[in-house]
């Protein structure tokens, strides 16, 4: 890991919803420019984080120098979200968040990723995820081709 500084991974709190929403929106815009423009404003996304994501998922934030710079949300054994502020990518923070999620998924972990998100696919594949299936986009609201990836710990 290069240049992470001191990163603390802690459970997300309701008070984190607004910053998580900013990270979610900024990360998607930067990493997935092929997505349609965001139709929801920050307040709507923050409300979704607070009312849907946080109650339904075990969610962690990465904190650097007192600032939340990324988050991961786990629903059962499905990684629903892992997003970083665009300016802190490629510094090992995503790996730290993924490590926390893995500790809470001892039997394995699945996720969906857009087929065109080659950077995310490469990140997950470098961390031992393999492709389970592909889809034409019928199962996601963006209607874009996606794939299911799975990580299983050694011996599980």
Short mmCIF file of C-alpha atoms in Angstrom, two decimals:
data_model
loop_
_atom_site.label_atom_id
_atom_site.label_comp_id
_atom_site.label_asym_id
_atom_site.label_seq_id
_atom_site.Cartn_x
_atom_site.Cartn_y
_atom_site.Cartn_z
CA UNK A 1 0.00 0.00 0.00
CA UNK A 2 1.37 3.33 -0.95
CA UNK A 3 0.37 6.70 0.43
CA UNK A 4 -2.63 5.61 2.50
CA UNK A 5 -1.51 7.55 5.55
CA UNK A 6 -3.22 6.28 8.65
CA UNK A 7 -6.52 4.74 7.65
CA UNK A 8 -9.11 3.69 10.19
CA UNK A 9 -11.89 1.35 9.12
CA UNK A 10 -14.94 1.70 11.37
CA UNK A 11 -18.65 0.90 11.20
CA UNK A 12 -20.65 3.60 9.43
CA UNK A 13 -23.01 5.72 11.48
CA UNK A 14 -26.17 7.56 10.50
CA UNK A 15 -24.19 10.81 10.76
CA UNK A 16 -21.98 9.54 7.88
CA UNK A 17 -24.88 9.37 5.39
CA UNK A 18 -24.25 12.78 3.78
CA UNK A 19 -20.54 12.18 3.19
CA UNK A 20 -21.18 8.61 2.01
CA UNK A 21 -23.67 10.04 -0.50
CA UNK A 22 -21.08 12.53 -1.77
CA UNK A 23 -18.52 9.74 -2.17
CA UNK A 24 -21.06 7.50 -3.90
CA UNK A 25 -22.03 10.18 -6.40
CA UNK A 26 -18.50 11.44 -7.09
CA UNK A 27 -17.05 7.96 -7.45
CA UNK A 28 -19.72 6.78 -9.87
CA UNK A 29 -19.33 9.93 -11.98
CA UNK A 30 -15.53 9.61 -12.10
CA UNK A 31 -15.19 5.84 -12.52
CA UNK A 32 -18.26 5.11 -14.66
CA UNK A 33 -18.73 7.96 -17.14
CA UNK A 34 -20.83 5.66 -19.33
CA UNK A 35 -23.68 5.73 -16.78
CA UNK A 36 -26.63 8.00 -17.50
CA UNK A 37 -26.47 11.35 -15.68
CA UNK A 38 -27.50 11.17 -12.02
CA UNK A 39 -31.18 12.04 -11.67
CA UNK A 40 -31.12 12.26 -7.89
CA UNK A 41 -29.59 15.14 -5.99
CA UNK A 42 -27.30 14.84 -2.99
CA UNK A 43 -30.14 15.12 -0.46
CA UNK A 44 -32.03 12.26 -2.13
CA UNK A 45 -28.96 10.03 -2.26
CA UNK A 46 -28.13 10.84 1.39
CA UNK A 47 -31.69 9.91 2.37
CA UNK A 48 -31.34 6.61 0.45
CA UNK A 49 -28.05 5.88 2.25
CA UNK A 50 -29.61 6.69 5.63
CA UNK A 51 -32.97 4.97 5.13
CA UNK A 52 -32.08 2.01 2.88
CA UNK A 53 -28.37 1.20 2.76
CA UNK A 54 -27.42 1.69 6.42
CA UNK A 55 -30.39 -0.26 7.84
CA UNK A 56 -30.09 -3.11 5.30
CA UNK A 57 -26.31 -3.51 5.08
CA UNK A 58 -23.34 -3.82 7.37
CA UNK A 59 -21.47 -0.73 6.27
CA UNK A 60 -17.95 0.47 7.01
CA UNK A 61 -16.17 3.71 6.26
CA UNK A 62 -12.50 4.39 5.67
CA UNK A 63 -11.34 7.44 7.59
CA UNK A 64 -8.10 9.31 6.90
CA UNK A 65 -7.12 12.25 9.09
CA UNK A 66 -10.67 12.50 10.43
CA UNK A 67 -12.26 12.50 6.97
CA UNK A 68 -14.38 9.71 5.49
CA UNK A 69 -12.79 8.84 2.14
CA UNK A 70 -14.58 5.60 1.20
CA UNK A 71 -17.20 3.08 2.19
CA UNK A 72 -18.24 -0.52 1.70
CA UNK A 73 -21.70 -2.03 2.29
CA UNK A 74 -22.33 -5.74 2.75
CA UNK A 75 -25.78 -7.35 2.52
CA UNK A 76 -25.47 -10.95 3.70
CA UNK A 77 -22.58 -12.23 1.60
CA UNK A 78 -23.12 -9.72 -1.24
CA UNK A 79 -20.87 -6.70 -1.49
CA UNK A 80 -23.44 -4.11 -2.57
CA UNK A 81 -21.14 -1.07 -2.60
CA UNK A 82 -17.46 -0.24 -2.42
CA UNK A 83 -16.72 3.34 -3.38
CA UNK A 84 -13.84 5.72 -2.77
CA UNK A 85 -13.46 9.42 -3.18
CA UNK A 86 -11.89 9.78 -6.65
CA UNK A 87 -8.81 11.59 -5.30
CA UNK A 88 -7.82 8.69 -3.00
CA UNK A 89 -8.05 5.83 -5.48
CA UNK A 90 -5.07 3.50 -6.03
CA UNK A 91 -3.66 4.02 -2.55
CA UNK A 92 -4.69 0.74 -0.92
CA UNK A 93 -7.84 2.08 0.74
CA UNK A 94 -10.18 -0.09 -1.34
CA UNK A 95 -8.08 -3.10 -0.38
CA UNK A 96 -8.44 -2.20 3.32
CA UNK A 97 -12.23 -1.88 2.98
CA UNK A 98 -12.40 -5.15 1.06
CA UNK A 99 -10.35 -6.82 3.78
CA UNK A 100 -12.85 -5.69 6.42
CA UNK A 101 -15.75 -7.00 4.33
CA UNK A 102 -13.98 -10.34 3.88
CA UNK A 103 -13.51 -10.69 7.63
CA UNK A 104 -17.29 -10.48 7.95
CA UNK A 105 -17.86 -12.96 5.09
CA UNK A 106 -15.87 -16.01 6.17
CA UNK A 107 -17.57 -18.33 3.66
CA UNK A 108 -17.15 -16.10 0.63
CA UNK A 109 -18.41 -12.99 -1.04
CA UNK A 110 -20.27 -12.14 -4.24
CA UNK A 111 -20.78 -8.89 -6.10
CA UNK A 112 -22.12 -7.50 -9.35
CA UNK A 113 -20.03 -5.26 -11.58
CA UNK A 114 -20.77 -3.66 -14.93
CA UNK A 115 -18.90 -5.48 -17.70
CA UNK A 116 -17.60 -2.12 -18.95
CA UNK A 117 -16.13 -1.26 -15.53
CA UNK A 118 -12.76 -2.75 -16.41
CA UNK A 119 -10.92 -1.05 -13.52
CA UNK A 120 -13.28 -2.51 -10.91
CA UNK A 121 -13.15 -5.91 -12.58
CA UNK A 122 -9.34 -5.85 -12.52
CA UNK A 123 -9.35 -4.77 -8.84
CA UNK A 124 -11.63 -7.62 -7.79
CA UNK A 125 -9.90 -10.20 -9.97
CA UNK A 126 -6.54 -9.17 -8.46
CA UNK A 127 -8.09 -9.94 -5.06
CA UNK A 128 -9.09 -13.48 -6.03
CA UNK A 129 -12.63 -12.97 -7.39
CA UNK A 130 -13.70 -15.09 -10.34
CA UNK A 131 -16.57 -14.65 -12.79
CA UNK A 132 -19.66 -16.71 -11.97
CA UNK A 133 -21.93 -15.41 -14.70
CA UNK A 134 -22.69 -12.56 -17.08
CA UNK A 135 -25.97 -10.82 -17.87
CA UNK A 136 -27.26 -8.58 -20.64
CA UNK A 137 -28.35 -5.87 -18.18
CA UNK A 138 -31.83 -7.16 -17.48
CA UNK A 139 -31.17 -7.47 -13.76
CA UNK A 140 -29.93 -3.92 -13.05
CA UNK A 141 -31.71 -0.58 -13.18
CA UNK A 142 -29.12 0.91 -15.54
CA UNK A 143 -29.88 -1.88 -18.06
CA UNK A 144 -26.15 -2.34 -18.73
CA UNK A 145 -24.42 -5.72 -19.18
CA UNK A 146 -23.01 -6.90 -15.88
CA UNK A 147 -21.34 -9.88 -14.30
CA UNK A 148 -21.38 -11.66 -10.98
CA UNK A 149 -18.02 -12.22 -9.31
CA UNK A 150 -17.32 -14.51 -6.37
CA UNK A 151 -14.50 -14.82 -3.87
CA UNK A 152 -14.21 -17.94 -1.74
CA UNK A 153 -11.52 -18.19 0.94
CA UNK A 154 -9.04 -21.02 0.67
CA UNK A 155 -10.49 -24.15 2.20
CA UNK A 156 -14.08 -22.92 2.27
#
